[in-house]
Amino acid sequence: KAIPLALLNMSATLYKVIGTDEYGNPSYGTAITLSNIYIEQTKAVTIGSIGETQDGTLTMFFDAENSLPAGQVFWNLDKVTFDSIDFLVRNAIPYRNPMSGNIHHWEITLYGNCNKV
């Protein structure tokens, strides 16, 4: 059963990573508009050598049936712009229907500055 359209009421822009330069910095292709998605904010607190820091992350849900463009695949270092803020894909997990083996939805962890979201 697909994620209901009533929940998939957001949109964002995806830039697929197409390569890296000699310093490992990614370069991106043309913009792809993602629609009928859902994004929720999470915050992680990390304690390190410089003290406590807050890392802003988002989880983006992309439904295989209702989200557009259909058949989208996500990779680490892809860039997603949401609410005028750039985030990097840090983890993209395709969840599959156990009966058919087809992808049901993607859960994508986006890492960046979430202070404005």
PDB file of C-alpha atoms in Angstrom:
ATOM      1  CA  LYS A   1       0.000   0.000   0.000  1.00  0.00           C
ATOM      2  CA  ALA A   2       1.441   3.370  -1.024  1.00  0.00           C
ATOM      3  CA  ILE A   3       2.099   6.280   1.333  1.00  0.00           C
ATOM      4  CA  PRO A   4      -1.097   8.393   1.154  1.00  0.00           C
ATOM      5  CA  LEU A   5      -0.933  11.502  -1.030  1.00  0.00           C
ATOM      6  CA  ALA A   6      -2.335  13.551   1.858  1.00  0.00           C
ATOM      7  CA  LEU A   7       0.988  13.033   3.678  1.00  0.00           C
ATOM      8  CA  LEU A   8       3.143  13.658   0.603  1.00  0.00           C
ATOM      9  CA  ASN A   9       2.513  17.395   0.478  1.00  0.00           C
ATOM     10  CA  MET A  10       6.040  18.761   0.039  1.00  0.00           C
ATOM     11  CA  SER A  11       8.514  19.328  -2.770  1.00  0.00           C
ATOM     12  CA  ALA A  12      12.275  19.806  -3.074  1.00  0.00           C
ATOM     13  CA  THR A  13      14.973  20.027  -5.736  1.00  0.00           C
ATOM     14  CA  LEU A  14      17.439  17.205  -6.331  1.00  0.00           C
ATOM     15  CA  TYR A  15      20.873  17.631  -7.910  1.00  0.00           C
ATOM     16  CA  LYS A  16      22.461  14.289  -8.820  1.00  0.00           C
ATOM     17  CA  VAL A  17      26.182  13.981  -8.182  1.00  0.00           C
ATOM     18  CA  ILE A  18      27.906  13.415 -11.544  1.00  0.00           C
ATOM     19  CA  GLY A  19      31.536  13.338 -10.444  1.00  0.00           C
ATOM     20  CA  THR A  20      34.181  14.750  -8.151  1.00  0.00           C
ATOM     21  CA  ASP A  21      37.139  17.010  -8.725  1.00  0.00           C
ATOM     22  CA  GLU A  22      40.750  16.265  -7.762  1.00  0.00           C
ATOM     23  CA  TYR A  23      40.015  17.384  -4.183  1.00  0.00           C
ATOM     24  CA  GLY A  24      36.976  15.122  -3.801  1.00  0.00           C
ATOM     25  CA  ASN A  25      34.419  17.936  -4.108  1.00  0.00           C
ATOM     26  CA  PRO A  26      31.259  16.762  -5.885  1.00  0.00           C
ATOM     27  CA  SER A  27      29.886  18.310  -9.072  1.00  0.00           C
ATOM     28  CA  TYR A  28      26.191  18.195  -9.876  1.00  0.00           C
ATOM     29  CA  GLY A  29      23.905  17.800 -12.869  1.00  0.00           C
ATOM     30  CA  THR A  30      20.766  19.751 -13.698  1.00  0.00           C
ATOM     31  CA  ALA A  31      17.967  20.268 -11.191  1.00  0.00           C
ATOM     32  CA  ILE A  32      15.239  17.649 -10.797  1.00  0.00           C
ATOM     33  CA  THR A  33      12.032  18.715  -9.045  1.00  0.00           C
ATOM     34  CA  LEU A  34      10.824  16.168  -6.499  1.00  0.00           C
ATOM     35  CA  SER A  35       7.121  16.408  -5.696  1.00  0.00           C
ATOM     36  CA  ASN A  36       4.708  14.464  -3.504  1.00  0.00           C
ATOM     37  CA  ILE A  37       7.389  13.844  -0.876  1.00  0.00           C
ATOM     38  CA  TYR A  38       7.443  14.184   2.900  1.00  0.00           C
ATOM     39  CA  ILE A  39      10.321  15.651   4.917  1.00  0.00           C
ATOM     40  CA  GLU A  40      10.627  15.651   8.695  1.00  0.00           C
ATOM     41  CA  GLN A  41      13.270  17.316  10.809  1.00  0.00           C
ATOM     42  CA  THR A  42      15.468  15.545  13.332  1.00  0.00           C
ATOM     43  CA  LYS A  43      18.356  16.893  15.358  1.00  0.00           C
ATOM     44  CA  ALA A  44      21.297  14.931  16.654  1.00  0.00           C
ATOM     45  CA  VAL A  45      23.517  16.130  19.493  1.00  0.00           C
ATOM     46  CA  THR A  46      27.151  15.057  19.215  1.00  0.00           C
ATOM     47  CA  ILE A  47      29.710  15.363  21.989  1.00  0.00           C
ATOM     48  CA  GLY A  48      33.237  15.685  20.659  1.00  0.00           C
ATOM     49  CA  SER A  49      36.592  17.168  21.519  1.00  0.00           C
ATOM     50  CA  ILE A  50      35.295  20.714  20.989  1.00  0.00           C
ATOM     51  CA  GLY A  51      32.212  20.190  23.130  1.00  0.00           C
ATOM     52  CA  GLU A  52      28.586  19.602  22.260  1.00  0.00           C
ATOM     53  CA  THR A  53      27.363  20.349  18.745  1.00  0.00           C
ATOM     54  CA  GLN A  54      23.965  20.026  17.112  1.00  0.00           C
ATOM     55  CA  ASP A  55      23.849  18.393  13.726  1.00  0.00           C
ATOM     56  CA  GLY A  56      20.780  19.162  11.670  1.00  0.00           C
ATOM     57  CA  THR A  57      19.332  16.321   9.701  1.00  0.00           C
ATOM     58  CA  LEU A  58      16.157  15.693   7.785  1.00  0.00           C
ATOM     59  CA  THR A  59      14.528  12.452   6.735  1.00  0.00           C
ATOM     60  CA  MET A  60      12.919  12.564   3.305  1.00  0.00           C
ATOM     61  CA  PHE A  61      10.326   9.983   2.299  1.00  0.00           C
ATOM     62  CA  PHE A  62       9.963   9.280  -1.414  1.00  0.00           C
ATOM     63  CA  ASP A  63       7.124   6.898  -2.278  1.00  0.00           C
ATOM     64  CA  ALA A  64       7.638   4.558  -5.240  1.00  0.00           C
ATOM     65  CA  GLU A  65       4.023   4.953  -6.374  1.00  0.00           C
ATOM     66  CA  ASN A  66       2.985   8.526  -5.540  1.00  0.00           C
ATOM     67  CA  SER A  67       6.198  10.589  -5.508  1.00  0.00           C
ATOM     68  CA  LEU A  68       7.510  12.159  -8.695  1.00  0.00           C
ATOM     69  CA  PRO A  69       9.496  11.670 -10.855  1.00  0.00           C
ATOM     70  CA  ALA A  70       8.757   7.953 -10.755  1.00  0.00           C
ATOM     71  CA  GLY A  71      11.683   5.561 -10.550  1.00  0.00           C
ATOM     72  CA  GLN A  72      14.027   8.049  -8.876  1.00  0.00           C
ATOM     73  CA  VAL A  73      17.171   6.585  -7.306  1.00  0.00           C
ATOM     74  CA  PHE A  74      19.198   8.356  -4.612  1.00  0.00           C
ATOM     75  CA  TRP A  75      22.940   8.179  -3.899  1.00  0.00           C
ATOM     76  CA  ASN A  76      25.246   9.515  -1.202  1.00  0.00           C
ATOM     77  CA  LEU A  77      26.458  13.058  -1.926  1.00  0.00           C
ATOM     78  CA  ASP A  78      23.422  13.937  -4.057  1.00  0.00           C
ATOM     79  CA  LYS A  79      22.286  17.430  -3.070  1.00  0.00           C
ATOM     80  CA  VAL A  80      18.706  18.274  -2.077  1.00  0.00           C
ATOM     81  CA  THR A  81      17.502  21.861  -1.741  1.00  0.00           C
ATOM     82  CA  PHE A  82      14.532  22.233   0.590  1.00  0.00           C
ATOM     83  CA  ASP A  83      13.183  25.555   1.854  1.00  0.00           C
ATOM     84  CA  SER A  84      16.144  27.308   0.157  1.00  0.00           C
ATOM     85  CA  ILE A  85      18.662  25.274   2.197  1.00  0.00           C
ATOM     86  CA  ASP A  86      21.090  22.771   0.668  1.00  0.00           C
ATOM     87  CA  PHE A  87      21.427  19.312   2.214  1.00  0.00           C
ATOM     88  CA  LEU A  88      23.601  16.355   1.238  1.00  0.00           C
ATOM     89  CA  VAL A  89      22.276  12.818   1.016  1.00  0.00           C
ATOM     90  CA  ARG A  90      24.114  10.832   3.688  1.00  0.00           C
ATOM     91  CA  ASN A  91      22.087   7.633   3.598  1.00  0.00           C
ATOM     92  CA  ALA A  92      19.485   6.403   1.124  1.00  0.00           C
ATOM     93  CA  ILE A  93      17.638   3.220   1.967  1.00  0.00           C
ATOM     94  CA  PRO A  94      15.143   1.631  -0.428  1.00  0.00           C
ATOM     95  CA  TYR A  95      12.460  -0.256   1.510  1.00  0.00           C
ATOM     96  CA  ARG A  96      10.998  -3.132  -0.466  1.00  0.00           C
ATOM     97  CA  ASN A  97       7.639  -4.866  -0.448  1.00  0.00           C
ATOM     98  CA  PRO A  98       8.420  -8.313   1.034  1.00  0.00           C
ATOM     99  CA  MET A  99       5.812  -9.990  -1.171  1.00  0.00           C
ATOM    100  CA  SER A 100       6.834  -8.577  -4.558  1.00  0.00           C
ATOM    101  CA  GLY A 101      10.410  -7.407  -3.956  1.00  0.00           C
ATOM    102  CA  ASN A 102       9.578  -4.054  -5.574  1.00  0.00           C
ATOM    103  CA  ILE A 103      10.651  -0.818  -3.890  1.00  0.00           C
ATOM    104  CA  HIS A 104       7.858   0.531  -1.685  1.00  0.00           C
ATOM    105  CA  HIS A 105       9.555   3.798  -0.656  1.00  0.00           C
ATOM    106  CA  TRP A 106      12.919   5.430   0.000  1.00  0.00           C
ATOM    107  CA  GLU A 107      14.021   6.917   3.322  1.00  0.00           C
ATOM    108  CA  ILE A 108      16.778   9.419   2.681  1.00  0.00           C
ATOM    109  CA  THR A 109      18.829  11.017   5.458  1.00  0.00           C
ATOM    110  CA  LEU A 110      19.751  14.589   4.550  1.00  0.00           C
ATOM    111  CA  TYR A 111      22.550  16.321   6.431  1.00  0.00           C
ATOM    112  CA  GLY A 112      23.068  20.057   6.603  1.00  0.00           C
ATOM    113  CA  ASN A 113      22.041  23.254   8.301  1.00  0.00           C
ATOM    114  CA  CYS A 114      18.488  22.710   9.598  1.00  0.00           C
ATOM    115  CA  ASN A 115      18.297  25.889  11.668  1.00  0.00           C
ATOM    116  CA  LYS A 116      15.847  27.535   9.238  1.00  0.00           C
ATOM    117  CA  VAL A 117      13.599  24.528   8.660  1.00  0.00           C
TER     118      VAL A 117
END
